[in-house]
Coordinates of C-alpha atoms and ligand atoms in Angstrom, one line a residue:
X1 CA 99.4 153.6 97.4
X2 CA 98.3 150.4 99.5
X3 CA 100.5 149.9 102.9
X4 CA 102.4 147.5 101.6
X5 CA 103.7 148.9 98.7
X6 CA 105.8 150.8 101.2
X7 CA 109.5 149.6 101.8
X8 CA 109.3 150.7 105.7
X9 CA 105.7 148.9 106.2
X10 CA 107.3 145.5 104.6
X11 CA 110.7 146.1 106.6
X12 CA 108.0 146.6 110.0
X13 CA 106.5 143.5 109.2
X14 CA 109.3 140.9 108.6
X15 CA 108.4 137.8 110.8
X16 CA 111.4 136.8 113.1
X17 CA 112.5 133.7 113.8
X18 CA 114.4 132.5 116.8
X19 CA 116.4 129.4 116.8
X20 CA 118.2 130.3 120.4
X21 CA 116.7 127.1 122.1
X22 CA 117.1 124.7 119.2
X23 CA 120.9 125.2 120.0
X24 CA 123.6 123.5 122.1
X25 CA 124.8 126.9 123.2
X26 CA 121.6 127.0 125.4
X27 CA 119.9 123.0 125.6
X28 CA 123.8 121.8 126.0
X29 CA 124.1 118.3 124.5
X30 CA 120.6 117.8 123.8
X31 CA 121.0 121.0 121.3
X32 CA 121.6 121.2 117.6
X33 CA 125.4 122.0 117.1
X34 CA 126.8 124.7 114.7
X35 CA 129.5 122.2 113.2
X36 CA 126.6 119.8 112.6
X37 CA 124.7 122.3 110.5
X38 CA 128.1 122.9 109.0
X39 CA 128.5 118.8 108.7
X40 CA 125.7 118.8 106.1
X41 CA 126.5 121.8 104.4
X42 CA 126.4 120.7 101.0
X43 CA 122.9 118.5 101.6
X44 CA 121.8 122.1 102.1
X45 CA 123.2 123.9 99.3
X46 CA 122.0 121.5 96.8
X47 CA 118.4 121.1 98.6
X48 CA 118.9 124.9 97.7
X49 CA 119.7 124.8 94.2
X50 CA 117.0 122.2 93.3
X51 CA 114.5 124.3 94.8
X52 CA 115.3 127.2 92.4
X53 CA 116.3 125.1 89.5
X54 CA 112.6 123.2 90.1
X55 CA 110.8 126.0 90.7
X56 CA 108.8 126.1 87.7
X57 CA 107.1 123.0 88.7
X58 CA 106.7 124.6 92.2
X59 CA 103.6 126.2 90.7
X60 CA 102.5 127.7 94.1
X61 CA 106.0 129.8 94.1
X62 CA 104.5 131.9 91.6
X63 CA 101.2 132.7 93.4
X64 CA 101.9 135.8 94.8
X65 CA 102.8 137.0 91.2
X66 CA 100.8 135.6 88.3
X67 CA 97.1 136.4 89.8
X68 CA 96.7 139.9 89.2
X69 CA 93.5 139.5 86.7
X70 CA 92.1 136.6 88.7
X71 CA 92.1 138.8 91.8
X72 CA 90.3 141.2 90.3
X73 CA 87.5 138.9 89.3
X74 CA 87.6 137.4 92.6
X75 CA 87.2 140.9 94.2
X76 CA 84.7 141.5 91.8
X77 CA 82.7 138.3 92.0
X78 CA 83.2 138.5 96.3
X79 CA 81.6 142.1 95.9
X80 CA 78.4 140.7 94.4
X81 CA 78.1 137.6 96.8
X82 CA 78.3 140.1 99.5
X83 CA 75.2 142.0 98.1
X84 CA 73.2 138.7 97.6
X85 CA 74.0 136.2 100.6
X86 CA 74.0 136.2 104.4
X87 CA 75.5 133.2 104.6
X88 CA 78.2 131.6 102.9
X89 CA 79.0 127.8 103.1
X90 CA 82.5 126.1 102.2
X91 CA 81.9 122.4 101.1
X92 CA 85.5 121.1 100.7
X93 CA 88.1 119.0 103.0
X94 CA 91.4 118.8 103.5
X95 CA 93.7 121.7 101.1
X96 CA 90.0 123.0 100.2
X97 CA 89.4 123.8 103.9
X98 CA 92.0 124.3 106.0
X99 CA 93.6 127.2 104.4
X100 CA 90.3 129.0 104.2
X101 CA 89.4 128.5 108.1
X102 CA 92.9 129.3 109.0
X103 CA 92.9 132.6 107.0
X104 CA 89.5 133.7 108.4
X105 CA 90.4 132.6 111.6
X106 CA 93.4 134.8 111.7
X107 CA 92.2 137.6 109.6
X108 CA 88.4 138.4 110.9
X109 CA 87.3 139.4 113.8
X110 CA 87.2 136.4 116.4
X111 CA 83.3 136.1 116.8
X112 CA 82.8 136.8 113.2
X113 CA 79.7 135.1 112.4
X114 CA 78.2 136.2 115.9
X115 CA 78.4 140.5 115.3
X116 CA 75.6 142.0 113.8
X117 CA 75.4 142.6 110.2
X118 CA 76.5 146.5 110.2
X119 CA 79.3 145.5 111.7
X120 CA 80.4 142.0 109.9
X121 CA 82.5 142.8 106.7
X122 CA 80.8 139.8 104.8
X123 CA 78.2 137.0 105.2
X124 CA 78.3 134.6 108.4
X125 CA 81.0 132.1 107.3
X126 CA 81.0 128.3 107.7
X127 CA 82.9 125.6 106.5
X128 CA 82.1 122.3 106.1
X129 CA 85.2 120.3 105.9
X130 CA 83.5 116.7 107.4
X131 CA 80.5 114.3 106.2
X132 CA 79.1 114.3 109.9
X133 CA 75.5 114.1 109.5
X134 CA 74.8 115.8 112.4
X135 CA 76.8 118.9 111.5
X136 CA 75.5 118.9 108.0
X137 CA 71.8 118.9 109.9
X138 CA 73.1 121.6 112.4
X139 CA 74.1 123.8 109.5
X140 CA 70.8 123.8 107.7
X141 CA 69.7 124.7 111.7
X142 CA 71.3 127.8 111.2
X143 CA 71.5 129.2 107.4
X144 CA 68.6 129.9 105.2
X145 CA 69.5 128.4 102.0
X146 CA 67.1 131.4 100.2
X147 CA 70.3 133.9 101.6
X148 CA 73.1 131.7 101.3
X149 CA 76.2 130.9 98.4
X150 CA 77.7 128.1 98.4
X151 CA 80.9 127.5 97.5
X152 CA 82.4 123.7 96.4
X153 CA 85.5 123.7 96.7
X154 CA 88.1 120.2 95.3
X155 CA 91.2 120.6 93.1
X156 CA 90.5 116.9 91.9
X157 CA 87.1 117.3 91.5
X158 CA 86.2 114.2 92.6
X159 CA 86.7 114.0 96.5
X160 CA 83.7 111.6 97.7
X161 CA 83.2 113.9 101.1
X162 CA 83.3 116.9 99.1
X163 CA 81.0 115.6 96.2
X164 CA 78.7 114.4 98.9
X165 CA 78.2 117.8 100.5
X166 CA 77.4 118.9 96.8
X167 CA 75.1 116.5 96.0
X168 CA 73.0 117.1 99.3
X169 CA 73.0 120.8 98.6
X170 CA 72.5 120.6 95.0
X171 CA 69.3 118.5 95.6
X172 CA 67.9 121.2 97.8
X173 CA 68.5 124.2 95.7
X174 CA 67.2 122.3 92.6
X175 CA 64.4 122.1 95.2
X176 CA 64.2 125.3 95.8
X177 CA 65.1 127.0 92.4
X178 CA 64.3 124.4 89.5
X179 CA 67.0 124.6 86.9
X180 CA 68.2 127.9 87.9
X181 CA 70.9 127.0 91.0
X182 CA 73.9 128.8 90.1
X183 CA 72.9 132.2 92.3
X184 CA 74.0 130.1 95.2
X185 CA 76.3 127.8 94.2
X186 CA 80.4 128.7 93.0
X187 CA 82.4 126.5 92.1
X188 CA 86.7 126.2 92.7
X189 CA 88.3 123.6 90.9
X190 CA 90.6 122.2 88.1
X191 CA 89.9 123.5 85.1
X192 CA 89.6 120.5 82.6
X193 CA 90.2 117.4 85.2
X194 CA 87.5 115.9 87.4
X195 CA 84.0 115.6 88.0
X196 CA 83.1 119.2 89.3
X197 CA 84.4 121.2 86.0
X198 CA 81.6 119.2 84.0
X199 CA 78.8 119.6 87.0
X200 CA 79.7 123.3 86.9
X201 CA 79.3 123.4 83.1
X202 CA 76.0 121.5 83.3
X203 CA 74.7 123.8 86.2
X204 CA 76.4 126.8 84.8
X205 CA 78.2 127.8 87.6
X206 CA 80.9 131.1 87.9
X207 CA 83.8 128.5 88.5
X208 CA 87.3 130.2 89.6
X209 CA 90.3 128.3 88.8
X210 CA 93.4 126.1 90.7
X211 CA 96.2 126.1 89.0
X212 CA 97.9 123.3 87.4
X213 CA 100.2 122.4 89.5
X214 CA 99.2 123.7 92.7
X215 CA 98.3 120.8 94.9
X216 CA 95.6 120.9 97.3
X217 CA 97.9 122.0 100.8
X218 CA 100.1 124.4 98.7
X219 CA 96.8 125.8 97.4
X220 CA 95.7 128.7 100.2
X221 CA 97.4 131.4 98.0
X222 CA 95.0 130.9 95.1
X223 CA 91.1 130.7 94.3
X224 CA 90.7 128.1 96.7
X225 CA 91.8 130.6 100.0
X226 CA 91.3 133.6 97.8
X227 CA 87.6 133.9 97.1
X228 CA 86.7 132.8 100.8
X229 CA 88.8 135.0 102.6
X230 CA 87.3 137.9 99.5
X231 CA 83.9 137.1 100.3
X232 CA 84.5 137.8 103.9
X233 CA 86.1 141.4 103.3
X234 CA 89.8 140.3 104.0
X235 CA 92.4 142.3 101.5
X236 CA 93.6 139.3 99.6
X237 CA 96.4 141.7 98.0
X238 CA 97.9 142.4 100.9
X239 CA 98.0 138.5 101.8
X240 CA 99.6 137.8 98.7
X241 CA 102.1 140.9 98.8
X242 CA 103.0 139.3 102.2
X243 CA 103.6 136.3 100.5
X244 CA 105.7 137.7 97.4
X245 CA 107.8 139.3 100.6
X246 CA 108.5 136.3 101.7
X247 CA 109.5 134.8 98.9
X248 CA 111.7 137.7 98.6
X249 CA 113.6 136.4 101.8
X250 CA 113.2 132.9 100.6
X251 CA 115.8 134.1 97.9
X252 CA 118.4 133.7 99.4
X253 CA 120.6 130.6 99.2
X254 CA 122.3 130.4 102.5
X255 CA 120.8 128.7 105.3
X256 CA 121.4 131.4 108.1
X257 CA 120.0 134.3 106.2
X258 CA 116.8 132.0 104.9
X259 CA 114.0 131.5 107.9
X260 CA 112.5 128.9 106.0
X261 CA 115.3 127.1 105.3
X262 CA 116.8 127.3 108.7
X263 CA 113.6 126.0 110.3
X264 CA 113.5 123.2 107.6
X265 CA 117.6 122.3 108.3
X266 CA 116.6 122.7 112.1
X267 CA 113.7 119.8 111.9
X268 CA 116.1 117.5 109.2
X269 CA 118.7 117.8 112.0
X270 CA 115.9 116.7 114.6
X271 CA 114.2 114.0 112.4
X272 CA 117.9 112.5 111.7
X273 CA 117.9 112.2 115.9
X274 CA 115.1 110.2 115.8
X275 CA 112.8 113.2 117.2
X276 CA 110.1 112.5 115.4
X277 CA 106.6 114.8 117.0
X278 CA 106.8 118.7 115.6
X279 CA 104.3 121.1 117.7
X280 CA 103.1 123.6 116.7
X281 CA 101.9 126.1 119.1
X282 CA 100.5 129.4 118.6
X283 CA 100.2 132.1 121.6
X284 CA 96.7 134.1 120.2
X285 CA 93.3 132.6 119.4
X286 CA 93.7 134.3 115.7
X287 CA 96.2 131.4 115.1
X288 CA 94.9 128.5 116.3
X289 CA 94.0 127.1 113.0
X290 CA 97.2 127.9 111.6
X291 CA 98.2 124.8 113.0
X292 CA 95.7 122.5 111.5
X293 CA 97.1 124.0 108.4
X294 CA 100.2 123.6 109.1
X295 CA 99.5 119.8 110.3
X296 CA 97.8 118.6 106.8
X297 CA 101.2 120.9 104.9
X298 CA 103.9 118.9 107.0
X299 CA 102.4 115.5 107.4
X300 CA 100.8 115.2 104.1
X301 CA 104.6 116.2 102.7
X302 CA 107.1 114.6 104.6
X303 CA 105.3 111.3 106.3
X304 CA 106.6 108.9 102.9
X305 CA 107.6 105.5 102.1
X306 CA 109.7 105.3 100.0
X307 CA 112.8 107.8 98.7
X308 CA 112.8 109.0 95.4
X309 CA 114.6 106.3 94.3
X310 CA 112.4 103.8 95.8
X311 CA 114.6 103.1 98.7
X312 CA 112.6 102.5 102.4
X313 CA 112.5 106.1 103.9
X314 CA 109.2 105.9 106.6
X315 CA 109.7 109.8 106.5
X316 CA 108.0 112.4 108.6
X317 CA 107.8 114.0 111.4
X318 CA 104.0 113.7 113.7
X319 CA 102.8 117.4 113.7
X320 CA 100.7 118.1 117.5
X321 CA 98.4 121.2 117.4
X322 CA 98.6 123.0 120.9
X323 CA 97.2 126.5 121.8
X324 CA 98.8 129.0 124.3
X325 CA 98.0 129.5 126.7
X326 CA 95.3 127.3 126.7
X327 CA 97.5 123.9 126.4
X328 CA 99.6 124.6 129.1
X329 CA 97.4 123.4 131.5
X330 CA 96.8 120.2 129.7
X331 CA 100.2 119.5 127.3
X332 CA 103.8 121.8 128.7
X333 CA 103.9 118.9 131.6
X334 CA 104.8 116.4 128.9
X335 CA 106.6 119.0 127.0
X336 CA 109.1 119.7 129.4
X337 CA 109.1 116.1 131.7
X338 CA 108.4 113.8 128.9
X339 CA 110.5 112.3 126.7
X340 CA 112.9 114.1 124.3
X341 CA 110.6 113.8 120.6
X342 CA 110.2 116.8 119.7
X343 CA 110.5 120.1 118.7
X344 CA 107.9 122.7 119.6
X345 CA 107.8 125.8 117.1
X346 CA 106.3 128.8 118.8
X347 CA 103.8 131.4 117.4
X348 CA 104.1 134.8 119.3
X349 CA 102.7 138.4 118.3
X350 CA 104.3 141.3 119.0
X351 CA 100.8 143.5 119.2
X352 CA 98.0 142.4 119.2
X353 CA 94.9 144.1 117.9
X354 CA 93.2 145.0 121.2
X355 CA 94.9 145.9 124.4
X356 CA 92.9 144.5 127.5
X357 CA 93.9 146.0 131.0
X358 CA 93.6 144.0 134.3
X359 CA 92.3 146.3 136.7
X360 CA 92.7 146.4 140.2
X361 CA 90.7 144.8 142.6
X362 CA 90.8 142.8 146.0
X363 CA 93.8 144.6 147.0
X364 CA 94.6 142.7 150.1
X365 CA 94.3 139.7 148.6
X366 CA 98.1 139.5 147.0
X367 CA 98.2 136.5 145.0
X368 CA 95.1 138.1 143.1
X369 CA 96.3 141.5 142.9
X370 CA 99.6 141.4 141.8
X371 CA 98.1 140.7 138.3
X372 CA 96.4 143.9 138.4
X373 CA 98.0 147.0 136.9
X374 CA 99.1 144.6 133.9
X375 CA 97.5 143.7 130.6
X376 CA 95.9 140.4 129.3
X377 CA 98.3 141.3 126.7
X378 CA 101.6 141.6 129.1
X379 CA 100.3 137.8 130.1
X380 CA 99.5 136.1 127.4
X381 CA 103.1 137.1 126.2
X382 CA 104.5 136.5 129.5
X383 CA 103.3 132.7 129.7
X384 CA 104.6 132.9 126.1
X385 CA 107.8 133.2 127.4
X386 CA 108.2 131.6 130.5
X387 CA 107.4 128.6 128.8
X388 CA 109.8 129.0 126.5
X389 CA 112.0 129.0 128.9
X390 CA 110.6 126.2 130.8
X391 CA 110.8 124.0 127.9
X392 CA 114.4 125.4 127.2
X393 CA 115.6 124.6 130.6
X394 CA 114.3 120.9 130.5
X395 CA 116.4 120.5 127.8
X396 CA 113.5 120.3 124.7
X397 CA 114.2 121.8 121.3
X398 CA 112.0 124.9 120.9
X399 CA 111.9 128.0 118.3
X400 CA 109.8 130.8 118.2
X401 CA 108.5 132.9 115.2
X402 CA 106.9 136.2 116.1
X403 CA 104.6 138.1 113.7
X404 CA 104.6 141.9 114.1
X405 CA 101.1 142.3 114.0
X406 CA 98.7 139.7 112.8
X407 CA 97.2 141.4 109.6
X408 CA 97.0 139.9 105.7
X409 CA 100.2 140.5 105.0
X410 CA 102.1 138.9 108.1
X411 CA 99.8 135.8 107.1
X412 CA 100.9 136.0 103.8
X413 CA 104.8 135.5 105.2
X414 CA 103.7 133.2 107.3
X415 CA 101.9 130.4 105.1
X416 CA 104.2 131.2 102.4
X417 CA 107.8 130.8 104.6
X418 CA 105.6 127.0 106.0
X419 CA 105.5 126.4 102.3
X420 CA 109.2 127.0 101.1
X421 CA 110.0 124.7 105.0
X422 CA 108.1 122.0 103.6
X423 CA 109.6 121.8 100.3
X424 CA 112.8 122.6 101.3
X425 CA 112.6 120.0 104.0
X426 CA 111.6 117.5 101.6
X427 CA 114.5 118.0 99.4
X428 CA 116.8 117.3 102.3
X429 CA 114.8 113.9 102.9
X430 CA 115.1 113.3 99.6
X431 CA 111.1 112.4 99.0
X432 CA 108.3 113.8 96.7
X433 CA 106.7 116.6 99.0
X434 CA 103.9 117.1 97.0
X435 CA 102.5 113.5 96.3
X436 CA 100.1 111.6 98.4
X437 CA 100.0 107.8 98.2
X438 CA 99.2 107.4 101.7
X439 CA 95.9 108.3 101.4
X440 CA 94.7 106.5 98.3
X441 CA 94.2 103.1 100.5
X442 CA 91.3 104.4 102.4
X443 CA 89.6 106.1 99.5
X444 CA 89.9 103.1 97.5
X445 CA 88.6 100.9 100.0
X446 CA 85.5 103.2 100.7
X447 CA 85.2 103.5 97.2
X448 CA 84.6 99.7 97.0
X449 CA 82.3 99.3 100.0
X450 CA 80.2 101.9 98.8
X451 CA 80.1 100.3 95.0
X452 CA 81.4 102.4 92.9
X453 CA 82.4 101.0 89.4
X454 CA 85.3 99.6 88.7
X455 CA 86.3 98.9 92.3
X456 CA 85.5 95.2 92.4
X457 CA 88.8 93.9 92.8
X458 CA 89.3 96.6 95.9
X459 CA 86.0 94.9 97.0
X460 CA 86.8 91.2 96.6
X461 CA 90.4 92.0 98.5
X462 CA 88.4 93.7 101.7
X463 CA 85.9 90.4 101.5
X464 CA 89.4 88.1 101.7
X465 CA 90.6 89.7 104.4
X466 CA 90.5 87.3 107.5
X467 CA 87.6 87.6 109.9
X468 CA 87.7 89.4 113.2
X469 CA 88.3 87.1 116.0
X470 CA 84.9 87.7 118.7
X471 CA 87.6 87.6 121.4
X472 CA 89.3 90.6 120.9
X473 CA 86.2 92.5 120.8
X474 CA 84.7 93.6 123.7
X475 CA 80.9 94.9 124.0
Ligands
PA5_501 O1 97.0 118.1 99.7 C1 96.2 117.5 99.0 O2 96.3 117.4 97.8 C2 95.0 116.8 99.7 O3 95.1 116.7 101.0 C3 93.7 117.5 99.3 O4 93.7 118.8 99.7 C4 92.4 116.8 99.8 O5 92.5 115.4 99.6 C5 91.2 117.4 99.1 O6 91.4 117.2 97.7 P1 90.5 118.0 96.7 O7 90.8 119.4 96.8 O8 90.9 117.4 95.4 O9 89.1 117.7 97.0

């Protein structure tokens, strides 16, 4: 029986969230009220009821559930890239990248790709989630493209950044291996749309699947996050029965029994203030990426034009990565003196993986010593809190979510309860969460500087465009 099958393993590892310091009982005025939770009441019951009633086209809801044989074959397939590669490369931006970093960043051991191979549960992992020529350069610095798989990674199958990477790597493994690439080269994407499903035909490529209906930042919980995290020996069951846990919680309807829904009614209640930035700031190293995940989930989702009616909205709320400790010494001054536009959501662990003990030297010297006798662990989570409370006394919103441990399964809660926030906060915004119009402007116009077909119109528009006045330009 796997851990998590157990009732009192899933019970031990329920995340908690904190809302103390979003309230007025603590921030006074500058708090969130009960009555004005209670003043939107039925905003939040039907934000609710759509989310079950839509939840069949909520096609990441039913991750945790419906991926039994894929698993397998992901398992499977990780088990044999193991045995063949020392490196593995992720080529793939934005929901193809994130997630995976964030995963392996929380789930493997924190100098992964520097321990020795006896003791690394995988290959050396790298992702490549930019078209920075120097990086690309550095990589092939580092891997040897005889010992490495490559994975390509885009739900559209089209992303230019992501095609890019493939066609650079492509040529040099049709370099290397004539006709015969597809020992280093995996594929993750839609199955009939785009441009990859027919390169990974043509090159025939093992190709693992994304759902219809799973967009790119809802996509961590299948093949996309999935075969990485695999590959590098991280128990993808567990993350997903951490995930089916969570949605367990998610269940339920009312607003104070459901973390996700109260963090989402928390941040509406902000947003409706005008409070507009949303840190996020985790206290351990394992969860600094979390953040950039969580950034692409909430901007991408929320920051809309238009209603869903059509009506102006300019939705969204600015999501700030920040690191604990690390970030009090360059961003808590502005978070407790600066001005009131934002909330800060917390990230703590309960127990951490390794315990590290001060010891005790320079005894006379007392503003040294009185550290020792305590634990890098006792500080981290002490700093954790004072700041809290710092930021509580200035009068700043703040919540804290604490993970019991970080392991697969606490990860599994935790993207998963992001997820059910984002979409739950988009209901009460009354937007489409999972569109992204925003970014097609930039694409298109790269699209028609670079030439491609059928972009000539995009092209003529950019050459219309009035000319940059010489005096605003300094050089
Ligand atoms: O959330 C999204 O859909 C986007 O941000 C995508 O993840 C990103 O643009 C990459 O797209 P793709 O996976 O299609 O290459």
């Amino acid at each position: 029986m796997a851990r998590y099958d157990d009732p009192s393993f899933r019970e031990s590892m329920r995340l908690r969230l904190d809302y103390n310091n979003m309230m007025s009982d603590m921030l006074g005025e500058r708090g969130i009220r009960e009555d004005e939770i209670d003043g939107i009441s039925d905003q939040l019951d039907q934000a609710a009821r759509a989310l079950v009633d839509n939840r069949g086209n909520m096609r990441w809801r039913e991750l945790p559930y419906n991926q039994e044989q894929i698993v397998e074959d992901i398992i499977k397939a990780a088990e044999e890239i193991r045995k063949r590669c020392e490196y593995f490369v992720v080529l793939g931006i934005g929901g193809s990248a994130l997630g995976p970093i964030a995963v392996q960043q929380a789930l493997n051991h924190l100098r992964y790709n520097e321990l020795p191979n006896r003791k690394r549960k995988g290959p050396r992992f790298y992702v490549l989630d930019n078209v920075d020529p120097e990086t690309m350069t550095a990589l092939f610095d580092v891997i040897e493209p005889d010992k490495t798989v490559f994975n390509v990674i885009t739900k559209s199958g089209g992303t230019s950044e992501t095609m890019s990477q493939l066609l650079i790597v492509s040529d040099i493994l049709h370099s290397m291996y004539g006709d015969k690439i597809s020992d280093h080269l995996i594929a993750v994407t839609d199955e009939s749309k785009g441009n990859l499903i027919k390169i990974a035909r043509l090159e025939g490529l093992c190709t693992f699947y994304v759902p219809d209906g799973v967009g790119g930042r809802f996509s961590e919980l299948c093949p996309v996050g999935l075969l990485p995290a695999a590959v590098c020996g991280i128990d993808i069951r567990e993350l997903l029965a951490g995930a089916a846990y969570m949605d367990g919680i998610c269940a339920e309807e009312d607003v104070r029994k459901n973390p996700a829904y109260m963090l989402g009614t928390l941040s509406y209640i902000a947003m409706r203030r005008g409070i507009n930035i949303h840190v996020m700031m985790p206290y351990a190293d394992s969860l600094k990426y979390i953040s950039d995940w969580f950034a692409q989930l909430w901007a991408e989702s929320l920051g809309k034009l238009v209603h869903r009616d059509g009506s102006d909205a300019h939705a969204g709320q600015t999501p700030v990565k920040a690191l604990g400790v690390t970030d009090q010494h360059s961003q808590v001054q502005l978070y407790t003196e600066g001005p009131f536009d934002k909330i800060i959501t917390f990230l703590g662990v309960e127990k951490f993986r390794s315990k590290v003990a001060i010891p005790l030297r320079y005894e006379d010297i007392h503003d040294v010593s009185f550290l020792s006798g305590h634990s890098l662990n006792e500080l981290l989570q002490t700093e954790q809190h004072a700041t809290e409370y710092a930021v509580m006394k200035s009068g700043h919103l703040s919540e804290t979510i604490t993970l019991p441990e970080v392991n697969a399964f606490t990860i599994g809660e935790l993207l998963y309860m992001f997820e059910v926030m984002t979409a739950f906060t988009g209901e009460l915004l009354d937007i489409d969460t999972f569109n992204q119009p925003g970014v097609e402007e930039g694409k298109n116009a790269t699209y028609a500087m670079l030439g491609k077909p059928g972009y000539d119109e995009k092209r003529a528009e950019l050459e219309s465009q009035p000319a940059k006045n010489e005096k605003y330009i300094l050089a």
